[in-house]
XYZ file of C-alpha atoms in Angstrom:
733
model
C -107.523 46.793 -61.178
C -109.557 43.611 -61.102
C -110.964 41.593 -58.274
C -110.662 37.871 -58.717
C -113.696 35.829 -57.805
C -117.464 36.089 -57.842
C -119.589 39.140 -57.064
C -119.995 38.192 -53.407
C -118.315 39.127 -50.158
C -117.141 35.548 -49.689
C -113.841 35.486 -47.836
C -114.123 39.090 -46.653
C -114.937 39.801 -43.019
C -117.078 42.817 -43.673
C -116.571 46.285 -42.286
C -118.526 49.310 -43.457
C -115.693 50.588 -45.666
C -115.085 47.135 -47.170
C -118.799 46.872 -47.994
C -118.722 50.197 -49.840
C -115.507 49.418 -51.711
C -116.666 45.940 -52.720
C -120.129 47.088 -53.822
C -118.671 49.837 -55.992
C -115.833 47.977 -57.676
C -117.826 44.807 -58.349
C -120.752 46.595 -60.002
C -120.976 45.928 -63.775
C -122.887 49.154 -64.419
C -121.384 51.575 -66.946
C -121.492 55.360 -66.902
C -119.630 57.896 -64.798
C -119.811 57.155 -61.084
C -117.995 58.600 -58.087
C -118.157 57.923 -54.379
C -116.364 59.749 -51.575
C -115.607 57.358 -48.735
C -114.379 59.834 -46.131
C -111.239 61.373 -44.681
C -108.269 59.260 -45.685
C -106.425 59.547 -42.363
C -109.578 58.627 -40.429
C -110.150 55.587 -42.626
C -106.574 54.401 -42.126
C -107.080 54.521 -38.360
C -109.825 51.851 -38.566
C -107.140 49.171 -39.043
C -109.245 46.664 -40.967
C -107.008 43.814 -42.227
C -109.009 43.593 -45.467
C -108.688 47.146 -46.768
C -105.429 48.139 -45.034
C -103.267 46.830 -47.874
C -105.269 48.833 -50.395
C -105.017 52.035 -48.351
C -101.308 51.444 -47.769
C -100.800 51.277 -51.531
C -102.595 54.604 -51.949
C -100.509 56.072 -49.137
C -97.364 54.961 -50.961
C -98.605 56.774 -54.068
C -99.136 59.882 -51.934
C -95.641 59.664 -50.479
C -94.181 59.357 -53.987
C -95.642 62.748 -54.892
C -93.540 65.805 -54.131
C -96.401 68.210 -54.699
C -98.542 70.715 -52.866
C -101.419 68.233 -52.695
C -99.244 65.490 -51.221
C -98.488 67.767 -48.253
C -102.151 68.576 -47.640
C -104.204 67.232 -44.752
C -107.892 66.311 -44.844
C -107.635 64.433 -48.120
C -110.750 62.532 -49.161
C -110.556 58.909 -50.303
C -112.651 58.489 -53.471
C -113.451 55.798 -56.017
C -114.637 56.688 -59.507
C -115.544 55.127 -62.844
C -115.153 57.014 -66.121
C -117.844 56.984 -68.777
C -118.222 53.810 -70.872
C -115.789 51.833 -68.739
C -115.799 49.179 -66.040
C -112.508 50.521 -64.726
C -112.332 52.092 -61.294
C -109.787 54.533 -59.959
C -108.823 54.981 -56.306
C -107.783 58.570 -55.590
C -107.122 61.209 -52.954
C -108.728 64.615 -53.448
C -108.895 67.944 -51.667
C -112.126 69.913 -51.256
C -112.507 73.591 -50.472
C -115.000 74.996 -47.959
C -117.809 74.951 -50.528
C -117.086 71.253 -51.143
C -115.706 71.826 -54.613
C -112.837 69.532 -55.497
C -109.496 71.330 -55.683
C -107.437 69.809 -58.478
C -103.948 70.733 -57.353
C -102.890 67.326 -58.580
C -104.855 64.114 -58.372
C -103.166 61.284 -56.460
C -104.473 57.985 -57.729
C -103.731 54.327 -58.347
C -105.299 52.209 -61.012
C -107.190 51.872 -63.228
C -108.910 48.785 -61.872
C -111.209 46.250 -63.507
C -113.109 43.558 -61.628
C -112.628 39.997 -62.824
C -115.822 37.966 -62.619
C -116.350 34.565 -64.120
C -120.052 35.157 -64.719
C -119.842 38.498 -66.498
C -118.043 40.322 -69.256
C -115.887 43.353 -69.036
C -113.087 42.679 -66.638
C -109.366 41.996 -66.322
C -107.698 38.616 -66.496
C -104.774 37.312 -64.519
C -102.495 36.014 -67.260
C -99.366 33.907 -67.385
C -96.261 35.874 -66.473
C -94.032 34.100 -69.015
C -96.128 32.770 -71.896
C -98.799 34.087 -74.253
C -101.881 31.990 -74.956
C -101.393 31.711 -78.727
C -104.853 30.256 -79.306
C -106.372 33.582 -78.238
C -104.370 35.419 -80.912
C -105.719 33.061 -83.566
C -109.243 33.426 -82.176
C -109.072 37.234 -82.379
C -107.817 37.086 -85.942
C -110.448 34.584 -87.081
C -113.232 36.546 -85.397
C -112.226 39.633 -87.397
C -111.939 37.698 -90.664
C -115.318 36.013 -90.135
C -117.463 38.784 -88.692
C -116.144 42.224 -89.640
C -116.672 42.186 -93.403
C -115.450 45.059 -95.541
C -114.913 47.351 -92.547
C -111.691 45.455 -91.900
C -111.057 43.687 -95.208
C -111.490 46.786 -97.382
C -111.503 50.010 -95.296
C -111.981 53.226 -97.326
C -108.303 54.208 -97.432
C -107.494 50.976 -99.279
C -108.877 52.530 -102.461
C -105.761 54.733 -102.487
C -103.350 51.839 -101.997
C -102.834 49.622 -105.066
C -101.830 45.977 -104.538
C -98.050 45.527 -104.360
C -95.929 43.712 -106.911
C -94.236 41.254 -104.576
C -91.106 39.269 -105.413
C -90.496 36.744 -102.624
C -92.098 35.374 -99.466
C -90.601 33.506 -96.532
C -92.251 30.071 -96.612
C -92.480 29.263 -92.894
C -93.435 25.616 -93.543
C -90.666 24.758 -96.001
C -88.149 27.105 -94.315
C -87.021 28.911 -97.462
C -87.762 31.811 -99.779
C -90.355 31.257 -102.495
C -91.446 33.455 -105.425
C -94.545 35.424 -104.482
C -97.759 34.167 -106.050
C -100.246 36.645 -107.477
C -103.070 37.546 -105.048
C -101.582 35.321 -102.364
C -102.503 36.021 -98.730
C -99.474 36.849 -96.576
C -98.375 38.121 -93.164
C -95.901 41.009 -92.803
C -93.556 41.859 -89.948
C -92.855 45.371 -88.651
C -89.929 45.812 -86.280
C -86.921 47.936 -85.385
C -83.931 46.622 -87.300
C -81.281 48.250 -85.106
C -77.558 47.909 -85.693
C -77.032 44.152 -85.392
C -75.395 42.142 -88.158
C -77.730 39.571 -89.681
C -78.445 37.534 -92.780
C -79.245 39.587 -95.873
C -80.753 38.345 -99.083
C -78.456 39.241 -101.973
C -78.223 38.439 -105.652
C -75.454 35.968 -104.772
C -77.331 33.904 -102.167
C -80.869 34.202 -103.548
C -80.800 30.799 -105.252
C -79.468 29.084 -102.127
C -82.140 30.662 -99.916
C -84.867 29.134 -102.110
C -83.806 25.560 -101.269
C -86.355 23.865 -98.949
C -85.113 23.707 -95.362
C -82.251 26.124 -95.911
C -83.437 28.490 -93.168
C -83.122 25.620 -90.667
C -79.474 24.951 -91.460
C -77.093 25.705 -88.624
C -74.880 28.086 -90.607
C -77.946 30.034 -91.745
C -80.225 30.003 -88.721
C -77.517 31.566 -86.562
C -77.543 34.629 -88.807
C -81.301 35.191 -88.656
C -82.364 37.641 -85.933
C -84.820 36.374 -83.364
C -87.480 38.746 -84.597
C -87.837 36.901 -87.899
C -87.561 39.430 -90.716
C -89.242 39.227 -94.083
C -86.458 38.814 -96.651
C -85.676 41.812 -98.827
C -83.112 41.685 -101.636
C -80.844 44.422 -100.346
C -78.178 44.655 -103.033
C -80.418 44.768 -106.121
C -80.721 48.502 -106.758
C -83.503 48.214 -109.323
C -85.546 46.004 -107.011
C -85.067 48.474 -104.150
C -86.278 51.334 -106.328
C -89.335 49.246 -107.176
C -90.099 47.934 -103.678
C -89.510 50.970 -101.427
C -92.414 53.046 -102.821
C -94.566 49.934 -102.361
C -93.946 49.540 -98.628
C -97.329 51.049 -97.806
C -98.994 48.673 -100.269
C -97.101 45.724 -98.781
C -98.256 46.479 -95.237
C -101.756 47.646 -96.171
C -102.532 44.534 -98.227
C -101.018 42.107 -95.722
C -103.708 39.919 -94.204
C -102.062 40.571 -90.849
C -99.047 42.558 -89.652
C -97.020 41.345 -86.688
C -95.797 44.516 -84.975
C -92.817 44.088 -82.658
C -92.824 47.257 -80.548
C -90.720 45.864 -77.713
C -86.972 45.662 -78.064
C -84.196 47.882 -79.448
C -83.428 45.717 -82.489
C -84.436 42.703 -84.551
C -82.626 40.272 -82.237
C -84.984 40.961 -79.322
C -87.504 38.393 -80.499
C -91.255 37.980 -80.043
C -91.015 37.175 -76.373
C -93.707 35.090 -74.747
C -94.470 32.856 -77.745
C -93.894 29.275 -76.628
C -94.575 27.561 -79.986
C -91.628 29.051 -81.883
C -87.990 28.000 -82.390
C -85.833 28.980 -79.408
C -88.710 30.530 -77.416
C -87.873 33.374 -75.049
C -90.124 33.884 -72.004
C -91.404 37.348 -71.284
C -91.647 38.978 -67.873
C -95.180 40.328 -67.625
C -95.768 41.395 -64.037
C -99.278 42.269 -62.920
C -99.514 44.219 -59.698
C -101.944 42.691 -57.220
C -103.186 43.956 -53.872
C -104.737 41.666 -51.299
C -108.329 42.501 -50.340
C -109.407 39.941 -47.777
C -109.160 36.542 -49.406
C -109.440 38.172 -52.823
C -106.837 39.987 -54.895
C -107.219 43.322 -56.635
C -105.526 43.257 -60.030
C -104.082 46.345 -61.676
C -104.874 46.746 -65.313
C -101.640 47.473 -67.176
C -102.294 47.318 -70.882
C -105.044 49.568 -72.167
C -105.484 51.798 -75.174
C -105.865 55.118 -73.390
C -102.599 55.099 -71.464
C -100.413 52.201 -72.537
C -97.970 54.579 -74.229
C -97.559 57.081 -71.437
C -93.968 57.918 -70.686
C -90.967 57.950 -73.008
C -91.735 56.440 -76.432
C -90.219 53.108 -77.337
C -87.664 52.880 -80.116
C -90.339 51.549 -82.471
C -92.322 54.788 -82.243
C -89.205 56.937 -82.592
C -87.957 55.353 -85.811
C -88.945 56.804 -89.188
C -89.012 53.503 -91.097
C -91.759 52.095 -88.860
C -94.079 55.100 -89.310
C -95.892 53.899 -92.423
C -95.600 50.264 -91.344
C -97.790 51.089 -88.328
C -100.091 53.530 -90.089
C -101.582 51.451 -92.885
C -102.228 47.812 -91.803
C -105.837 46.627 -91.616
C -105.068 44.161 -88.841
C -102.089 43.858 -86.561
C -100.900 41.832 -83.592
C -98.837 44.148 -81.403
C -96.149 42.900 -79.020
C -95.733 45.733 -76.543
C -94.974 46.123 -72.838
C -94.327 42.370 -72.597
C -97.941 41.787 -73.548
C -99.889 41.420 -76.769
C -103.005 42.894 -78.318
C -104.938 42.564 -81.569
C -105.994 45.699 -83.445
C -108.239 45.929 -86.479
C -110.486 48.581 -88.001
C -113.317 47.535 -85.651
C -111.809 47.089 -82.194
C -108.786 46.361 -80.036
C -108.468 43.161 -77.990
C -106.068 43.102 -75.045
C -104.526 40.035 -73.520
C -105.257 41.274 -70.017
C -108.970 41.854 -70.661
C -111.898 39.511 -71.028
C -112.516 38.787 -74.734
C -115.959 40.373 -74.655
C -114.434 43.779 -73.866
C -114.249 45.800 -77.082
C -111.867 48.690 -76.638
C -112.289 51.573 -79.025
C -109.844 51.158 -81.879
C -107.356 53.853 -82.806
C -108.746 53.692 -86.350
C -111.955 55.387 -85.154
C -110.095 58.692 -84.985
C -107.529 57.873 -87.625
C -106.458 60.390 -90.250
C -106.466 57.808 -93.025
C -110.233 58.002 -93.751
C -109.935 61.757 -94.273
C -107.520 61.114 -97.118
C -110.211 59.489 -99.239
C -113.628 60.371 -97.891
C -113.320 64.129 -98.364
C -112.631 63.743 -102.086
C -110.116 66.579 -102.471
C -106.360 67.055 -101.904
C -106.106 67.811 -98.193
C -102.933 69.767 -97.544
C -103.771 69.675 -93.845
C -103.878 65.881 -93.569
C -100.813 65.570 -95.762
C -98.736 68.004 -93.702
C -99.930 66.522 -90.421
C -98.682 63.088 -91.482
C -95.426 64.602 -92.742
C -94.905 66.395 -89.430
C -95.463 63.246 -87.377
C -93.045 61.337 -89.591
C -90.420 64.085 -89.717
C -90.062 64.160 -85.939
C -88.851 60.546 -86.006
C -85.249 59.414 -86.157
C -83.182 58.019 -88.995
C -79.831 56.320 -88.571
C -79.033 57.563 -92.065
C -80.670 60.964 -92.696
C -80.469 60.403 -96.467
C -83.126 57.669 -96.017
C -85.789 60.331 -95.383
C -87.556 60.166 -98.744
C -87.038 56.415 -99.097
C -88.686 55.726 -95.742
C -91.670 57.973 -96.585
C -92.030 57.134 -100.274
C -94.868 54.692 -99.689
C -96.946 57.221 -97.761
C -96.452 59.876 -100.443
C -97.463 57.357 -103.092
C -100.941 57.128 -101.544
C -101.469 60.856 -102.119
C -100.608 61.007 -105.804
C -104.123 59.994 -106.882
C -105.407 63.204 -105.269
C -102.463 65.553 -105.817
C -102.064 66.118 -109.528
C -98.408 66.207 -110.485
C -97.295 64.200 -107.477
C -94.540 65.377 -105.152
C -91.149 66.952 -105.732
C -88.748 66.076 -102.923
C -91.659 65.904 -100.503
C -93.572 69.016 -101.673
C -96.838 68.733 -103.666
C -96.184 70.242 -107.100
C -99.811 71.229 -107.566
C -99.484 73.648 -104.598
C -95.779 74.342 -104.972
C -95.771 78.076 -104.151
C -97.812 77.450 -100.996
C -95.815 74.324 -100.112
C -92.523 76.264 -100.143
C -93.927 78.184 -97.159
C -93.557 75.267 -94.725
C -92.464 76.383 -91.288
C -90.989 74.620 -88.252
C -93.161 73.987 -85.234
C -90.115 74.044 -82.988
C -86.381 73.652 -83.356
C -85.204 71.769 -86.452
C -81.768 70.454 -87.390
C -80.270 70.165 -90.863
C -80.061 66.649 -92.272
C -76.681 65.681 -93.700
C -75.963 62.462 -95.582
C -73.841 59.970 -93.609
C -73.067 57.329 -96.234
C -69.855 57.775 -98.175
C -71.512 56.800 -101.443
C -74.193 59.442 -100.804
C -77.169 57.268 -101.673
C -80.079 55.672 -99.870
C -80.523 52.001 -100.725
C -79.207 52.624 -104.221
C -81.252 55.811 -104.587
C -79.356 59.102 -104.834
C -79.492 61.139 -101.637
C -81.854 64.121 -101.836
C -81.904 66.478 -98.843
C -82.550 69.977 -100.251
C -82.737 72.819 -97.755
C -85.854 74.234 -99.456
C -87.913 71.137 -98.540
C -88.819 69.731 -95.145
C -86.900 66.558 -96.094
C -83.671 68.491 -95.562
C -84.539 69.144 -91.914
C -85.390 66.968 -88.900
C -88.224 68.091 -86.636
C -91.956 68.770 -86.438
C -93.682 71.086 -88.893
C -96.309 73.735 -88.276
C -99.452 72.126 -89.692
C -100.931 75.548 -90.472
C -98.047 76.659 -92.675
C -99.669 75.218 -95.829
C -103.079 76.660 -94.972
C -102.981 79.350 -97.680
C -103.157 76.545 -100.234
C -106.585 75.596 -98.859
C -108.252 78.792 -100.062
C -110.248 76.795 -102.647
C -112.329 75.217 -99.867
C -115.664 76.711 -98.785
C -117.342 73.864 -96.876
C -116.254 70.330 -96.056
C -116.555 67.591 -93.466
C -112.874 66.658 -93.428
C -109.873 68.008 -91.611
C -108.881 71.390 -93.028
C -106.727 74.263 -91.770
C -107.826 77.703 -92.890
C -106.177 81.092 -92.927
C -107.195 84.546 -94.063
C -103.792 84.897 -95.729
C -103.545 84.470 -99.501
C -100.441 83.441 -101.414
C -99.751 84.923 -104.863
C -97.005 83.413 -107.084
C -94.507 85.920 -108.507
C -91.989 83.648 -110.222
C -91.696 80.424 -112.195
C -89.779 77.528 -110.686
C -87.718 74.900 -112.487
C -85.972 71.831 -111.116
C -83.063 69.557 -112.037
C -80.870 66.907 -110.432
C -77.675 68.941 -110.870
C -76.914 72.603 -110.329
C -75.385 73.023 -113.798
C -77.982 71.017 -115.691
C -79.501 72.598 -118.770
C -82.337 70.025 -118.721
C -84.586 71.825 -116.292
C -88.201 70.817 -115.809
C -90.826 73.482 -115.207
C -92.871 72.992 -112.030
C -96.580 73.328 -112.756
C -98.439 74.730 -109.721
C -101.936 74.229 -111.114
C -103.662 75.388 -107.929
C -102.883 79.051 -108.608
C -103.390 78.626 -112.368
C -106.939 77.396 -111.835
C -107.604 80.114 -109.260
C -106.719 82.806 -111.796
C -108.553 81.106 -114.664
C -112.001 80.853 -113.067
C -112.207 84.394 -111.735
C -113.979 85.049 -115.034
C -117.480 83.578 -114.493
C -117.880 83.163 -118.256
C -115.047 80.635 -118.546
C -116.339 77.143 -119.263
C -116.070 74.852 -116.257
C -114.058 71.625 -116.444
C -115.975 68.314 -116.702
C -117.877 67.311 -113.563
C -118.101 70.851 -112.148
C -121.186 73.017 -111.590
C -121.679 76.372 -109.904
C -124.516 78.099 -108.077
C -125.084 81.367 -106.259
C -124.470 81.153 -102.535
C -127.755 81.081 -100.640
C -128.554 83.820 -98.136
C -127.403 82.789 -94.674
C -125.652 79.655 -95.943
C -123.028 78.620 -93.398
C -119.628 77.543 -94.640
C -116.516 76.014 -93.123
C -114.298 78.806 -94.467
C -116.171 82.082 -94.802
C -113.258 84.092 -96.215
C -113.256 83.732 -100.001
C -110.130 84.446 -102.084
C -109.944 87.652 -104.111
C -112.282 87.575 -107.097
C -114.603 84.960 -105.598
C -117.470 84.791 -103.126
C -120.640 85.144 -105.204
C -120.667 81.555 -106.466
C -120.085 78.168 -104.889
C -118.667 75.352 -106.986
C -119.464 71.657 -106.650
C -118.002 68.508 -108.165
C -119.973 65.346 -108.788
C -117.349 63.213 -107.029
C -117.772 64.651 -103.514
C -120.074 66.651 -101.234
C -117.661 69.511 -100.489
C -118.269 73.097 -101.605
C -115.500 75.097 -103.276
C -114.781 78.780 -103.903
C -113.278 77.819 -107.263
C -112.557 74.568 -109.148
C -109.299 72.687 -108.646
C -107.994 69.402 -110.077
C -109.522 66.700 -107.868
C -107.933 63.618 -109.372
C -104.708 62.765 -111.099
C -105.614 61.975 -114.731
C -102.721 59.515 -114.999
C -104.194 56.008 -114.494
C -100.845 54.887 -113.055
C -99.572 58.002 -111.282
C -95.979 58.006 -110.110
C -94.136 60.187 -107.668
C -91.965 62.661 -109.545
C -88.279 61.736 -109.465
C -86.725 63.570 -106.562
C -84.418 66.362 -107.649
C -82.709 68.709 -105.227
C -82.070 71.906 -107.203
C -84.529 74.730 -107.858
C -83.983 77.510 -110.395
C -85.757 80.843 -110.710
C -85.301 84.574 -111.327
C -86.035 86.291 -108.028
C -85.667 89.624 -106.295
C -83.153 89.879 -103.464
C -82.444 92.492 -100.800
C -80.597 92.770 -97.502
C -82.279 93.397 -94.164
C -81.206 93.342 -90.548
C -82.307 91.284 -87.570
C -82.454 93.147 -84.308
C -83.998 92.757 -80.884
C -84.847 89.706 -78.840
C -86.117 86.461 -80.267
C -89.814 86.130 -79.548
C -92.653 83.666 -79.754
C -96.177 84.513 -80.820
C -98.291 85.714 -77.888
C -101.493 84.297 -79.335
C -102.878 81.589 -77.053
C -104.085 79.758 -80.139
C -100.708 79.479 -81.864
C -99.274 76.000 -81.419
C -95.787 76.714 -82.681
C -92.956 76.971 -80.183
C -90.548 78.221 -82.853
C -88.898 81.573 -82.236
C -89.032 84.650 -84.467
C -86.980 87.800 -84.905
C -88.008 91.152 -86.334
C -86.526 92.482 -89.568
C -85.466 96.096 -90.135
C -84.051 98.057 -93.042
C -80.806 100.044 -92.951
C -82.691 103.033 -91.487
C -83.915 100.858 -88.578
C -87.497 100.875 -89.822
C -89.502 97.749 -88.984
C -89.924 95.634 -92.127
C -91.204 92.197 -91.145
C -90.457 88.994 -89.265
C -88.402 85.848 -89.712
C -89.206 82.484 -88.124
C -86.047 80.658 -87.114
C -85.317 77.048 -87.996
C -83.510 76.704 -84.668
C -83.284 78.887 -81.581
C -79.478 78.710 -81.837
C -79.553 80.747 -85.072
C -77.662 84.013 -84.588
C -75.994 82.617 -81.465
C -72.734 84.178 -82.665
C -74.480 87.529 -82.949
C -75.289 87.536 -79.222
C -78.988 88.269 -79.598
C -80.890 90.062 -78.166
C -79.285 93.000 -79.937
C -80.175 96.346 -78.424
C -77.498 98.442 -80.042
C -76.327 96.375 -83.006
C -77.841 94.251 -85.746
C -77.078 91.323 -88.012
C -77.330 91.640 -91.798
C -78.949 88.812 -93.768
C -79.856 88.275 -97.418
C -83.472 87.582 -98.367
C -85.090 86.507 -101.631
C -88.780 87.023 -102.414
C -90.538 83.810 -103.471
C -94.208 84.928 -103.469
C -96.517 87.729 -102.373
C -99.252 87.572 -99.784
C -102.189 89.491 -98.386
C -104.236 89.370 -95.197
C -107.078 91.606 -93.966
C -106.227 94.098 -91.246
C -108.260 94.156 -88.059
C -108.138 90.420 -87.407
C -107.656 89.297 -83.812
C -105.492 86.329 -84.720
C -104.304 84.034 -87.435
C -102.502 80.774 -86.909
C -99.945 81.635 -89.578
C -99.280 85.280 -88.783
C -97.004 86.206 -85.869
C -96.929 89.892 -86.859
C -100.396 90.441 -85.417
C -98.772 90.545 -81.977
C -96.352 93.331 -82.927
C -97.152 97.010 -82.492
C -94.674 97.919 -85.254
C -96.665 96.164 -87.976
C -98.545 98.684 -90.161
C -102.271 98.243 -89.650
C -103.673 101.096 -91.731
C -105.996 100.256 -94.609
C -108.097 97.155 -95.178
C -105.333 94.893 -96.465
C -101.828 94.156 -95.242
C -99.583 93.189 -98.165
C -96.240 91.456 -97.871
C -93.644 89.299 -99.592
C -92.857 85.775 -98.465
C -89.072 85.697 -98.216
C -86.369 83.098 -97.748
C -83.318 83.853 -95.675
C -80.487 82.329 -97.700
C -76.806 81.616 -97.234
C -74.388 80.839 -100.028
C -72.161 77.848 -100.641
C -70.283 78.916 -103.741
C -72.881 79.774 -106.389
C -75.613 77.741 -104.667
C -78.032 79.203 -102.122
C -79.448 77.339 -99.119
C -82.552 78.064 -97.073
C -81.881 79.226 -93.518
C -85.367 80.416 -92.607
C -88.671 81.807 -93.895
C -90.407 85.062 -93.100
C -92.424 87.977 -94.431
C -91.501 91.551 -95.352
C -94.121 94.276 -95.642
C -94.587 95.007 -99.360
C -93.859 98.736 -99.250
C -90.670 98.194 -97.236
C -89.448 95.542 -99.658
C -90.015 97.695 -102.704
C -88.331 100.698 -101.027
C -85.059 98.747 -100.994
C -84.962 98.651 -104.824
C -84.215 94.923 -104.768
C -81.930 93.357 -107.371
C -82.990 90.525 -109.684
C -80.784 87.424 -109.670
C -80.820 83.948 -111.185
C -81.184 81.776 -108.107
C -79.895 78.212 -107.799
C -81.350 76.802 -104.589
C -80.472 73.541 -102.878
């Protein structure tokens, strides 16, 4: 909250409690502070007209809580300030006999910020209906003038080539105009929704380039209130060209207007007075009377402005990359507005000299370029965040993420096949759900996404909706020894056992071989006499040298490898850059082909979740057994409803499933935990010997001659080979 007025007690008939409250909340000092003002019930009995309203508001917060703490007596009224903030929080707390605070549940109101005309760092009482547009321009110009390359050319921009733009909306001449080379422009990010609106087509393109056409009555009525940048929606070739460039379009925009509020594009940018057909907002600031002053509640702040259910904007898949990559954005959210850049965040309800910490400070984007190597961890984390979002048309999955994937192709040699990095293909096939996932099914009758053929294979995450386990690609990181970037490690190793091919059709004879160079390079440089690729050197690991990942892959450990392009240390060389000067994402094809071993096993017993307190996944697993009821391995389910018809848990019966082996794996025995390895919690898992060996297996179901992934698990190597598995030619969709 904020207190309007000067740092005096003018207008307040002082009582002892008022003095303490006023002194604390009006102090500009930063750093954590806390003051206990006494028993709440005793303070309420003083009946001071100045602080009664404030205490009544806190009492209302207490009455709203149906908790153990809310029923407690002897609650202490406290005021506190967090570190590095002018905000104050009023709260009720319970202490035990030793005067330690008992955190059953904190009851609080706030945060509060004091408004003072003579000092920086406090809230502002702003207009309920209209935004002060001059402040938006001031924020933007301050960034352009004073922030230099930190905001004009942040590190991740080196991965984002300039877009090849076709048309702009000329807001002065009210028409479309051909895009000029290197022209500065503003982009708009919003939720389209389901409303009918004007679309640019090959038929009306010429008309829409006539000056003033967008002001004509028959046209303006078709334009949604949240003015959309025109996209030529019926030109298939243009769509194929523009969709992978969406990241470039938003990253290279001088500014992105982000419309978070509203369910669709007809909601408008509410609160802007200087626009056609302005719509007032309803921005209500809660105030509490404190004598002749008012205490103002701070509503819009970076740390908690998105508490509660997410808005449609943050649930939609198309807006993911639009929000991720801009250098500067003006965000319309919660009926208010803020300005975000790579240096700070400015909020409408705060004094301009307050510099909130920007979300970019902890952003994943810098890790994509500054570490200098292909980070499977960062890549999968972004994929997981995107994949939890919603699509009206599931077949749009790859189209709506194409721009983000395009930024990775400079680091991932070979690009991506239907969302999986080809360079690490055997490890990438091991993606696992973090929780329940649902199968994506195309909704359009013509089975394409914006003119691009639908591609939703079951073997890739793109075929499923839901969050992914960010550790499931960790075995592909075994090249890393020491780094400063974000990396997930595992003591498991993945060993390819088959060659994969891909094609667009299940009966195609034109099959392309998938080149997983990660494992090829790992095998090649086990021989220390093999000549290193250009830019690489090796040295013996120094005694006592500390590394990020101490566990080296088989055949390595004596030497550390370095590349001139980055400061990381490697257990073996890997391709660090894509040699193609103009790398492209591989055309998405949905069929895989390979010769694989297959065998049948049985699920039995209750579904379980890993007992490790470190495991983040909430996905359920089942144990696998052979026909003699010997434990063989585990299977992680794509959805907890799997086997619902089998009435699990099964104490006296079992359910037969078909598995295919797609790679082998090893992990040392005797480890307390591993993020990727649920079997460590099971007594049945063999633990004799130094190494536990297994096969990575897919649970498949058939649709004619085509197999589909139903789940992924592991079978202990000896148990797999005891089944005398058959070899089949697998066609996987």
